[in-house]
């Protein structure tokens, strides 16, 4: 049986082994795999640490410990090891997110030490699609241009606040969030339908690997909801993502968000996993 002592901080020498583990479940692990492929495992570039469970050459589980705490392929032994390390380090993340079984056990171990969470999303279906939607795509959904940053940013802030429950402008005045929005626009992963300077629909492709990509930030102007913009807009984003980024398009959604789940099913997404998020 593996012991808690097998938990260790990884570095770039572990990159290939970590990626092999991440790629064994490319949809569930797309966020962490995207980070590792982009910047490696150096702490400064990664924006946190990557913890491994298992000896070199026998890695069985990972945990990304940055702005989010994200367990990967973590059974009970690994979760206990990661929880011990997280408890000793103290809470530095704004959320714990990942497969529901692992996150639930991780939070059970950490809650007595970290205190109550601001919100817990117990069940978040992970959905995926690997072919064009049967729904006609909205021809007006396109990549956002850099000069449209000031038009799109308020919609991004509104989406984040509605989804997470707090404004991304808290803390640093929104500087980090603005940088992220700007970066996604710059690299061509921000899509929107914009009419007369107004964002009707928007979504971003937040994580990309050669095997999967993940859509985030799906939003329709509240005054225009229920008119089909989300379905046609998502069909357009799926088509673009399959053409430009990866063979599988994924996302995760709160189980209580019935309208969004209905939109994604109509577009052609199907449920493949269940995530859980603990928000601080």
PDB file of C-alpha atoms in Angstrom:
ATOM      1  CA  UNK A   1       0.000   0.000   0.000  1.00  0.00           C
ATOM      2  CA  UNK A   2       1.258   3.478  -0.853  1.00  0.00           C
ATOM      3  CA  UNK A   3       2.034   5.687   2.098  1.00  0.00           C
ATOM      4  CA  UNK A   4       1.377   9.363   2.721  1.00  0.00           C
ATOM      5  CA  UNK A   5       5.134   9.911   2.546  1.00  0.00           C
ATOM      6  CA  UNK A   6       4.927   9.167  -1.186  1.00  0.00           C
ATOM      7  CA  UNK A   7       3.459  12.644  -1.721  1.00  0.00           C
ATOM      8  CA  UNK A   8       6.081  14.972  -3.163  1.00  0.00           C
ATOM      9  CA  UNK A   9       6.460  18.229  -5.091  1.00  0.00           C
ATOM     10  CA  UNK A  10       7.139  17.552  -8.758  1.00  0.00           C
ATOM     11  CA  UNK A  11       9.450  19.459 -11.083  1.00  0.00           C
ATOM     12  CA  UNK A  12      10.155  19.543 -14.808  1.00  0.00           C
ATOM     13  CA  UNK A  13      11.976  16.222 -14.665  1.00  0.00           C
ATOM     14  CA  UNK A  14       8.566  14.653 -13.918  1.00  0.00           C
ATOM     15  CA  UNK A  15       6.800  16.354 -16.838  1.00  0.00           C
ATOM     16  CA  UNK A  16       6.546  13.391 -19.212  1.00  0.00           C
ATOM     17  CA  UNK A  17       5.299  11.045 -16.510  1.00  0.00           C
ATOM     18  CA  UNK A  18       2.779  13.611 -15.274  1.00  0.00           C
ATOM     19  CA  UNK A  19       1.473  14.205 -18.797  1.00  0.00           C
ATOM     20  CA  UNK A  20       1.080  10.473 -19.405  1.00  0.00           C
ATOM     21  CA  UNK A  21      -1.109  10.284 -16.314  1.00  0.00           C
ATOM     22  CA  UNK A  22      -3.078  13.397 -17.265  1.00  0.00           C
ATOM     23  CA  UNK A  23      -3.657  12.171 -20.813  1.00  0.00           C
ATOM     24  CA  UNK A  24      -5.157   8.918 -19.546  1.00  0.00           C
ATOM     25  CA  UNK A  25      -8.382  10.902 -18.954  1.00  0.00           C
ATOM     26  CA  UNK A  26      -8.088  13.899 -21.290  1.00  0.00           C
ATOM     27  CA  UNK A  27     -11.549  15.350 -20.645  1.00  0.00           C
ATOM     28  CA  UNK A  28     -11.464  15.270 -16.850  1.00  0.00           C
ATOM     29  CA  UNK A  29      -7.868  16.493 -16.748  1.00  0.00           C
ATOM     30  CA  UNK A  30      -7.916  19.071 -19.547  1.00  0.00           C
ATOM     31  CA  UNK A  31      -7.380  22.094 -17.283  1.00  0.00           C
ATOM     32  CA  UNK A  32      -4.330  20.701 -15.482  1.00  0.00           C
ATOM     33  CA  UNK A  33      -2.916  19.083 -18.637  1.00  0.00           C
ATOM     34  CA  UNK A  34      -3.227  22.365 -20.507  1.00  0.00           C
ATOM     35  CA  UNK A  35      -1.255  24.156 -17.814  1.00  0.00           C
ATOM     36  CA  UNK A  36       1.492  21.550 -17.742  1.00  0.00           C
ATOM     37  CA  UNK A  37       1.820  21.471 -21.533  1.00  0.00           C
ATOM     38  CA  UNK A  38       2.045  25.259 -21.641  1.00  0.00           C
ATOM     39  CA  UNK A  39       4.443  26.017 -18.785  1.00  0.00           C
ATOM     40  CA  UNK A  40       5.777  22.719 -17.424  1.00  0.00           C
ATOM     41  CA  UNK A  41       6.089  21.942 -13.719  1.00  0.00           C
ATOM     42  CA  UNK A  42       8.387  24.750 -12.611  1.00  0.00           C
ATOM     43  CA  UNK A  43       6.591  26.412  -9.696  1.00  0.00           C
ATOM     44  CA  UNK A  44       7.212  29.979 -10.836  1.00  0.00           C
ATOM     45  CA  UNK A  45       5.821  29.363 -14.315  1.00  0.00           C
ATOM     46  CA  UNK A  46       3.051  27.043 -13.142  1.00  0.00           C
ATOM     47  CA  UNK A  47       1.726  29.532 -10.616  1.00  0.00           C
ATOM     48  CA  UNK A  48       1.744  26.915  -7.887  1.00  0.00           C
ATOM     49  CA  UNK A  49       2.988  23.433  -7.135  1.00  0.00           C
ATOM     50  CA  UNK A  50       2.196  20.069  -8.641  1.00  0.00           C
ATOM     51  CA  UNK A  51       2.068  17.324  -6.040  1.00  0.00           C
ATOM     52  CA  UNK A  52       2.643  13.731  -7.007  1.00  0.00           C
ATOM     53  CA  UNK A  53       1.663  10.533  -5.243  1.00  0.00           C
ATOM     54  CA  UNK A  54       3.855   7.542  -5.952  1.00  0.00           C
ATOM     55  CA  UNK A  55       7.580   7.145  -6.545  1.00  0.00           C
ATOM     56  CA  UNK A  56       9.409   8.396  -9.617  1.00  0.00           C
ATOM     57  CA  UNK A  57       8.515   6.009 -12.395  1.00  0.00           C
ATOM     58  CA  UNK A  58       5.424   4.903 -10.499  1.00  0.00           C
ATOM     59  CA  UNK A  59       3.348   8.101 -10.328  1.00  0.00           C
ATOM     60  CA  UNK A  60      -0.335   7.266  -9.759  1.00  0.00           C
ATOM     61  CA  UNK A  61      -1.953  10.570  -8.762  1.00  0.00           C
ATOM     62  CA  UNK A  62      -1.438  14.328  -9.014  1.00  0.00           C
ATOM     63  CA  UNK A  63      -2.773  17.438  -7.344  1.00  0.00           C
ATOM     64  CA  UNK A  64      -2.393  20.904  -8.828  1.00  0.00           C
ATOM     65  CA  UNK A  65      -2.031  23.389  -5.966  1.00  0.00           C
ATOM     66  CA  UNK A  66      -2.308  26.902  -7.344  1.00  0.00           C
ATOM     67  CA  UNK A  67      -5.227  29.308  -7.506  1.00  0.00           C
ATOM     68  CA  UNK A  68      -7.303  26.113  -7.482  1.00  0.00           C
ATOM     69  CA  UNK A  69      -6.660  22.816  -5.751  1.00  0.00           C
ATOM     70  CA  UNK A  70      -7.314  20.112  -8.360  1.00  0.00           C
ATOM     71  CA  UNK A  71      -6.856  16.388  -7.602  1.00  0.00           C
ATOM     72  CA  UNK A  72      -6.116  14.101 -10.557  1.00  0.00           C
ATOM     73  CA  UNK A  73      -6.741  10.346 -10.570  1.00  0.00           C
ATOM     74  CA  UNK A  74      -6.735  10.493  -6.780  1.00  0.00           C
ATOM     75  CA  UNK A  75      -7.962   7.518  -4.804  1.00  0.00           C
ATOM     76  CA  UNK A  76      -8.360   7.572  -1.006  1.00  0.00           C
ATOM     77  CA  UNK A  77      -4.647   7.052  -0.231  1.00  0.00           C
ATOM     78  CA  UNK A  78      -3.616   9.879  -2.543  1.00  0.00           C
ATOM     79  CA  UNK A  79      -6.370  12.175  -1.275  1.00  0.00           C
ATOM     80  CA  UNK A  80      -5.200  11.658   2.291  1.00  0.00           C
ATOM     81  CA  UNK A  81      -1.626  12.484   1.291  1.00  0.00           C
ATOM     82  CA  UNK A  82      -2.696  15.609  -0.587  1.00  0.00           C
ATOM     83  CA  UNK A  83      -4.950  16.704   2.267  1.00  0.00           C
ATOM     84  CA  UNK A  84      -2.080  16.387   4.742  1.00  0.00           C
ATOM     85  CA  UNK A  85       0.151  18.519   2.539  1.00  0.00           C
ATOM     86  CA  UNK A  86      -2.594  21.100   1.965  1.00  0.00           C
ATOM     87  CA  UNK A  87      -3.369  21.286   5.672  1.00  0.00           C
ATOM     88  CA  UNK A  88       0.272  21.878   6.580  1.00  0.00           C
ATOM     89  CA  UNK A  89       0.684  24.494   3.860  1.00  0.00           C
ATOM     90  CA  UNK A  90      -2.524  26.347   4.745  1.00  0.00           C
ATOM     91  CA  UNK A  91      -5.220  27.423   2.323  1.00  0.00           C
ATOM     92  CA  UNK A  92      -3.842  29.373  -0.631  1.00  0.00           C
ATOM     93  CA  UNK A  93      -6.500  28.473  -3.210  1.00  0.00           C
ATOM     94  CA  UNK A  94      -9.823  30.095  -4.053  1.00  0.00           C
ATOM     95  CA  UNK A  95     -11.467  26.749  -4.800  1.00  0.00           C
ATOM     96  CA  UNK A  96     -11.136  22.978  -4.788  1.00  0.00           C
ATOM     97  CA  UNK A  97     -12.419  21.477  -8.021  1.00  0.00           C
ATOM     98  CA  UNK A  98     -12.291  18.116  -9.746  1.00  0.00           C
ATOM     99  CA  UNK A  99     -13.888  14.669  -9.776  1.00  0.00           C
ATOM    100  CA  UNK A 100     -16.644  14.580  -7.170  1.00  0.00           C
ATOM    101  CA  UNK A 101     -15.430  11.540  -5.206  1.00  0.00           C
ATOM    102  CA  UNK A 102     -11.915  12.924  -4.745  1.00  0.00           C
ATOM    103  CA  UNK A 103     -12.993  16.491  -3.971  1.00  0.00           C
ATOM    104  CA  UNK A 104     -15.616  15.314  -1.474  1.00  0.00           C
ATOM    105  CA  UNK A 105     -13.060  13.270   0.447  1.00  0.00           C
ATOM    106  CA  UNK A 106     -10.445  16.013   0.217  1.00  0.00           C
ATOM    107  CA  UNK A 107     -12.881  18.561   1.629  1.00  0.00           C
ATOM    108  CA  UNK A 108     -13.923  16.175   4.393  1.00  0.00           C
ATOM    109  CA  UNK A 109     -10.280  16.106   5.488  1.00  0.00           C
ATOM    110  CA  UNK A 110      -9.652  19.835   5.092  1.00  0.00           C
ATOM    111  CA  UNK A 111     -12.835  21.456   6.399  1.00  0.00           C
ATOM    112  CA  UNK A 112     -11.935  21.012  10.098  1.00  0.00           C
ATOM    113  CA  UNK A 113      -8.719  22.962   9.455  1.00  0.00           C
ATOM    114  CA  UNK A 114      -9.768  25.456   6.776  1.00  0.00           C
ATOM    115  CA  UNK A 115     -13.205  26.335   8.102  1.00  0.00           C
ATOM    116  CA  UNK A 116     -16.473  26.718   6.255  1.00  0.00           C
ATOM    117  CA  UNK A 117     -16.573  27.251   2.514  1.00  0.00           C
ATOM    118  CA  UNK A 118     -18.425  30.156   0.932  1.00  0.00           C
ATOM    119  CA  UNK A 119     -20.308  27.755  -1.327  1.00  0.00           C
ATOM    120  CA  UNK A 120     -20.212  24.094  -2.303  1.00  0.00           C
ATOM    121  CA  UNK A 121     -21.351  22.821  -5.692  1.00  0.00           C
ATOM    122  CA  UNK A 122     -21.832  19.160  -4.889  1.00  0.00           C
ATOM    123  CA  UNK A 123     -22.624  17.895  -8.386  1.00  0.00           C
ATOM    124  CA  UNK A 124     -21.420  19.470 -11.631  1.00  0.00           C
ATOM    125  CA  UNK A 125     -21.996  17.264 -14.667  1.00  0.00           C
ATOM    126  CA  UNK A 126     -19.032  17.135 -17.053  1.00  0.00           C
ATOM    127  CA  UNK A 127     -20.319  17.139 -20.635  1.00  0.00           C
ATOM    128  CA  UNK A 128     -18.555  16.475 -23.933  1.00  0.00           C
ATOM    129  CA  UNK A 129     -19.137  16.442 -27.676  1.00  0.00           C
ATOM    130  CA  UNK A 130     -16.875  15.137 -30.440  1.00  0.00           C
ATOM    131  CA  UNK A 131     -18.799  16.021 -33.576  1.00  0.00           C
ATOM    132  CA  UNK A 132     -20.515  19.073 -35.007  1.00  0.00           C
ATOM    133  CA  UNK A 133     -23.820  19.950 -33.411  1.00  0.00           C
ATOM    134  CA  UNK A 134     -27.037  18.951 -35.198  1.00  0.00           C
ATOM    135  CA  UNK A 135     -28.165  22.508 -34.448  1.00  0.00           C
ATOM    136  CA  UNK A 136     -27.298  25.152 -37.073  1.00  0.00           C
ATOM    137  CA  UNK A 137     -24.501  27.377 -35.716  1.00  0.00           C
ATOM    138  CA  UNK A 138     -25.006  31.095 -35.292  1.00  0.00           C
ATOM    139  CA  UNK A 139     -23.133  32.646 -38.243  1.00  0.00           C
ATOM    140  CA  UNK A 140     -22.627  35.874 -36.271  1.00  0.00           C
ATOM    141  CA  UNK A 141     -20.583  34.222 -33.524  1.00  0.00           C
ATOM    142  CA  UNK A 142     -16.907  34.859 -34.226  1.00  0.00           C
ATOM    143  CA  UNK A 143     -13.557  35.387 -32.566  1.00  0.00           C
ATOM    144  CA  UNK A 144     -13.386  38.535 -30.460  1.00  0.00           C
ATOM    145  CA  UNK A 145     -10.915  41.095 -31.784  1.00  0.00           C
ATOM    146  CA  UNK A 146      -8.347  42.743 -29.453  1.00  0.00           C
ATOM    147  CA  UNK A 147      -9.925  46.170 -29.937  1.00  0.00           C
ATOM    148  CA  UNK A 148     -13.212  44.756 -28.576  1.00  0.00           C
ATOM    149  CA  UNK A 149     -11.759  44.028 -25.134  1.00  0.00           C
ATOM    150  CA  UNK A 150     -13.648  46.904 -23.482  1.00  0.00           C
ATOM    151  CA  UNK A 151     -16.908  45.679 -25.012  1.00  0.00           C
ATOM    152  CA  UNK A 152     -16.480  42.078 -23.886  1.00  0.00           C
ATOM    153  CA  UNK A 153     -14.972  42.647 -20.426  1.00  0.00           C
ATOM    154  CA  UNK A 154     -18.234  43.793 -18.728  1.00  0.00           C
ATOM    155  CA  UNK A 155     -19.976  40.667 -20.035  1.00  0.00           C
ATOM    156  CA  UNK A 156     -17.146  38.523 -18.680  1.00  0.00           C
ATOM    157  CA  UNK A 157     -17.392  40.195 -15.272  1.00  0.00           C
ATOM    158  CA  UNK A 158     -21.168  39.757 -15.241  1.00  0.00           C
ATOM    159  CA  UNK A 159     -20.829  36.067 -16.132  1.00  0.00           C
ATOM    160  CA  UNK A 160     -18.208  35.426 -13.470  1.00  0.00           C
ATOM    161  CA  UNK A 161     -20.214  37.221 -10.781  1.00  0.00           C
ATOM    162  CA  UNK A 162     -23.401  35.353 -11.681  1.00  0.00           C
ATOM    163  CA  UNK A 163     -21.678  31.988 -11.802  1.00  0.00           C
ATOM    164  CA  UNK A 164     -19.256  32.195  -8.878  1.00  0.00           C
ATOM    165  CA  UNK A 165     -21.184  34.536  -6.592  1.00  0.00           C
ATOM    166  CA  UNK A 166     -18.463  37.167  -6.159  1.00  0.00           C
ATOM    167  CA  UNK A 167     -16.992  39.753  -8.511  1.00  0.00           C
ATOM    168  CA  UNK A 168     -13.613  39.030 -10.109  1.00  0.00           C
ATOM    169  CA  UNK A 169     -12.783  42.676  -9.388  1.00  0.00           C
ATOM    170  CA  UNK A 170     -12.385  42.009  -5.667  1.00  0.00           C
ATOM    171  CA  UNK A 171      -8.919  41.747  -4.163  1.00  0.00           C
ATOM    172  CA  UNK A 172      -6.648  43.107  -6.865  1.00  0.00           C
ATOM    173  CA  UNK A 173      -9.271  45.327  -8.472  1.00  0.00           C
ATOM    174  CA  UNK A 174      -9.728  42.809 -11.271  1.00  0.00           C
ATOM    175  CA  UNK A 175      -6.206  43.120 -12.713  1.00  0.00           C
ATOM    176  CA  UNK A 176      -5.568  39.376 -12.897  1.00  0.00           C
ATOM    177  CA  UNK A 177      -8.997  38.719 -14.387  1.00  0.00           C
ATOM    178  CA  UNK A 178      -8.577  41.421 -17.026  1.00  0.00           C
ATOM    179  CA  UNK A 179      -5.217  39.930 -17.960  1.00  0.00           C
ATOM    180  CA  UNK A 180      -6.788  36.508 -18.430  1.00  0.00           C
ATOM    181  CA  UNK A 181      -9.656  37.885 -20.558  1.00  0.00           C
ATOM    182  CA  UNK A 182      -7.173  39.831 -22.675  1.00  0.00           C
ATOM    183  CA  UNK A 183      -4.950  36.778 -23.125  1.00  0.00           C
ATOM    184  CA  UNK A 184      -7.824  34.575 -24.323  1.00  0.00           C
ATOM    185  CA  UNK A 185      -8.769  37.246 -26.859  1.00  0.00           C
ATOM    186  CA  UNK A 186      -5.148  37.589 -28.007  1.00  0.00           C
ATOM    187  CA  UNK A 187      -4.714  33.866 -28.643  1.00  0.00           C
ATOM    188  CA  UNK A 188      -8.042  33.532 -30.447  1.00  0.00           C
ATOM    189  CA  UNK A 189      -9.991  31.578 -27.835  1.00  0.00           C
ATOM    190  CA  UNK A 190     -12.696  34.150 -27.051  1.00  0.00           C
ATOM    191  CA  UNK A 191     -15.890  33.986 -29.121  1.00  0.00           C
ATOM    192  CA  UNK A 192     -18.928  36.265 -29.144  1.00  0.00           C
ATOM    193  CA  UNK A 193     -21.864  37.633 -31.044  1.00  0.00           C
ATOM    194  CA  UNK A 194     -21.603  41.412 -30.801  1.00  0.00           C
ATOM    195  CA  UNK A 195     -24.304  43.709 -32.172  1.00  0.00           C
ATOM    196  CA  UNK A 196     -23.975  47.490 -32.088  1.00  0.00           C
ATOM    197  CA  UNK A 197     -21.404  47.325 -29.317  1.00  0.00           C
ATOM    198  CA  UNK A 198     -23.516  44.934 -27.242  1.00  0.00           C
ATOM    199  CA  UNK A 199     -22.516  41.375 -26.354  1.00  0.00           C
ATOM    200  CA  UNK A 200     -25.433  39.085 -27.155  1.00  0.00           C
ATOM    201  CA  UNK A 201     -23.611  35.784 -26.519  1.00  0.00           C
ATOM    202  CA  UNK A 202     -20.074  34.893 -25.494  1.00  0.00           C
ATOM    203  CA  UNK A 203     -17.933  31.944 -24.492  1.00  0.00           C
ATOM    204  CA  UNK A 204     -14.242  31.185 -24.146  1.00  0.00           C
ATOM    205  CA  UNK A 205     -12.127  28.093 -24.683  1.00  0.00           C
ATOM    206  CA  UNK A 206     -10.208  28.176 -21.453  1.00  0.00           C
ATOM    207  CA  UNK A 207      -8.047  25.054 -21.711  1.00  0.00           C
ATOM    208  CA  UNK A 208      -6.657  23.189 -24.704  1.00  0.00           C
ATOM    209  CA  UNK A 209      -4.639  19.998 -25.189  1.00  0.00           C
ATOM    210  CA  UNK A 210      -4.148  17.904 -28.335  1.00  0.00           C
ATOM    211  CA  UNK A 211      -6.924  15.614 -27.047  1.00  0.00           C
ATOM    212  CA  UNK A 212      -9.611  17.889 -25.603  1.00  0.00           C
ATOM    213  CA  UNK A 213     -10.560  21.477 -24.925  1.00  0.00           C
ATOM    214  CA  UNK A 214     -12.836  23.036 -22.320  1.00  0.00           C
ATOM    215  CA  UNK A 215     -15.408  25.761 -22.879  1.00  0.00           C
ATOM    216  CA  UNK A 216     -15.987  28.259 -20.080  1.00  0.00           C
ATOM    217  CA  UNK A 217     -17.732  31.568 -19.491  1.00  0.00           C
ATOM    218  CA  UNK A 218     -20.881  30.836 -21.487  1.00  0.00           C
ATOM    219  CA  UNK A 219     -23.175  33.865 -21.180  1.00  0.00           C
ATOM    220  CA  UNK A 220     -26.167  35.449 -22.878  1.00  0.00           C
ATOM    221  CA  UNK A 221     -27.357  38.989 -22.188  1.00  0.00           C
ATOM    222  CA  UNK A 222     -30.121  38.526 -19.552  1.00  0.00           C
ATOM    223  CA  UNK A 223     -32.560  40.585 -21.622  1.00  0.00           C
ATOM    224  CA  UNK A 224     -32.138  38.201 -24.549  1.00  0.00           C
ATOM    225  CA  UNK A 225     -32.301  34.837 -22.824  1.00  0.00           C
ATOM    226  CA  UNK A 226     -34.796  32.247 -23.986  1.00  0.00           C
ATOM    227  CA  UNK A 227     -34.520  33.294 -27.627  1.00  0.00           C
ATOM    228  CA  UNK A 228     -32.140  30.592 -28.841  1.00  0.00           C
ATOM    229  CA  UNK A 229     -28.911  32.589 -28.779  1.00  0.00           C
ATOM    230  CA  UNK A 230     -27.210  30.140 -26.392  1.00  0.00           C
ATOM    231  CA  UNK A 231     -28.005  27.032 -28.438  1.00  0.00           C
ATOM    232  CA  UNK A 232     -26.918  28.484 -31.782  1.00  0.00           C
ATOM    233  CA  UNK A 233     -23.963  30.249 -30.173  1.00  0.00           C
ATOM    234  CA  UNK A 234     -22.691  27.079 -28.526  1.00  0.00           C
ATOM    235  CA  UNK A 235     -23.117  25.174 -31.771  1.00  0.00           C
ATOM    236  CA  UNK A 236     -20.860  27.768 -33.407  1.00  0.00           C
ATOM    237  CA  UNK A 237     -18.276  27.521 -30.632  1.00  0.00           C
ATOM    238  CA  UNK A 238     -18.268  23.718 -30.849  1.00  0.00           C
ATOM    239  CA  UNK A 239     -17.711  23.854 -34.600  1.00  0.00           C
ATOM    240  CA  UNK A 240     -14.855  26.325 -34.212  1.00  0.00           C
ATOM    241  CA  UNK A 241     -13.261  24.372 -31.371  1.00  0.00           C
ATOM    242  CA  UNK A 242     -13.379  21.068 -33.239  1.00  0.00           C
ATOM    243  CA  UNK A 243     -11.874  22.726 -36.302  1.00  0.00           C
ATOM    244  CA  UNK A 244      -9.137  24.688 -34.551  1.00  0.00           C
ATOM    245  CA  UNK A 245      -8.252  23.136 -31.216  1.00  0.00           C
ATOM    246  CA  UNK A 246      -9.134  19.549 -30.276  1.00  0.00           C
ATOM    247  CA  UNK A 247     -11.219  16.501 -31.245  1.00  0.00           C
ATOM    248  CA  UNK A 248     -13.351  16.686 -28.087  1.00  0.00           C
ATOM    249  CA  UNK A 249     -15.069  19.769 -26.650  1.00  0.00           C
ATOM    250  CA  UNK A 250     -16.021  19.661 -22.967  1.00  0.00           C
ATOM    251  CA  UNK A 251     -17.439  21.789 -20.180  1.00  0.00           C
ATOM    252  CA  UNK A 252     -18.921  21.363 -16.728  1.00  0.00           C
ATOM    253  CA  UNK A 253     -22.098  22.903 -15.375  1.00  0.00           C
ATOM    254  CA  UNK A 254     -23.936  23.110 -12.056  1.00  0.00           C
ATOM    255  CA  UNK A 255     -26.550  20.371 -11.715  1.00  0.00           C
ATOM    256  CA  UNK A 256     -29.146  22.936 -10.602  1.00  0.00           C
ATOM    257  CA  UNK A 257     -28.670  25.036 -13.745  1.00  0.00           C
ATOM    258  CA  UNK A 258     -31.509  23.360 -15.606  1.00  0.00           C
ATOM    259  CA  UNK A 259     -31.676  25.853 -18.519  1.00  0.00           C
ATOM    260  CA  UNK A 260     -27.948  25.543 -19.254  1.00  0.00           C
ATOM    261  CA  UNK A 261     -28.015  21.754 -19.116  1.00  0.00           C
ATOM    262  CA  UNK A 262     -30.955  21.750 -21.538  1.00  0.00           C
ATOM    263  CA  UNK A 263     -29.023  24.027 -23.914  1.00  0.00           C
ATOM    264  CA  UNK A 264     -25.962  21.783 -23.884  1.00  0.00           C
ATOM    265  CA  UNK A 265     -28.010  18.624 -24.448  1.00  0.00           C
ATOM    266  CA  UNK A 266     -29.770  20.262 -27.398  1.00  0.00           C
ATOM    267  CA  UNK A 267     -26.397  21.244 -28.857  1.00  0.00           C
ATOM    268  CA  UNK A 268     -25.325  17.596 -28.609  1.00  0.00           C
ATOM    269  CA  UNK A 269     -23.258  17.394 -25.430  1.00  0.00           C
ATOM    270  CA  UNK A 270     -23.602  14.293 -23.274  1.00  0.00           C
ATOM    271  CA  UNK A 271     -22.591  13.695 -19.654  1.00  0.00           C
ATOM    272  CA  UNK A 272     -19.326  11.833 -19.103  1.00  0.00           C
ATOM    273  CA  UNK A 273     -18.342  12.547 -15.489  1.00  0.00           C
ATOM    274  CA  UNK A 274     -19.296  14.534 -12.381  1.00  0.00           C
ATOM    275  CA  UNK A 275     -17.205  17.285 -10.800  1.00  0.00           C
ATOM    276  CA  UNK A 276     -17.569  19.004  -7.441  1.00  0.00           C
ATOM    277  CA  UNK A 277     -16.372  22.482  -6.459  1.00  0.00           C
ATOM    278  CA  UNK A 278     -15.714  24.018  -3.049  1.00  0.00           C
ATOM    279  CA  UNK A 279     -15.568  27.814  -3.255  1.00  0.00           C
ATOM    280  CA  UNK A 280     -13.873  30.132  -0.739  1.00  0.00           C
TER     281      UNK A 280
END
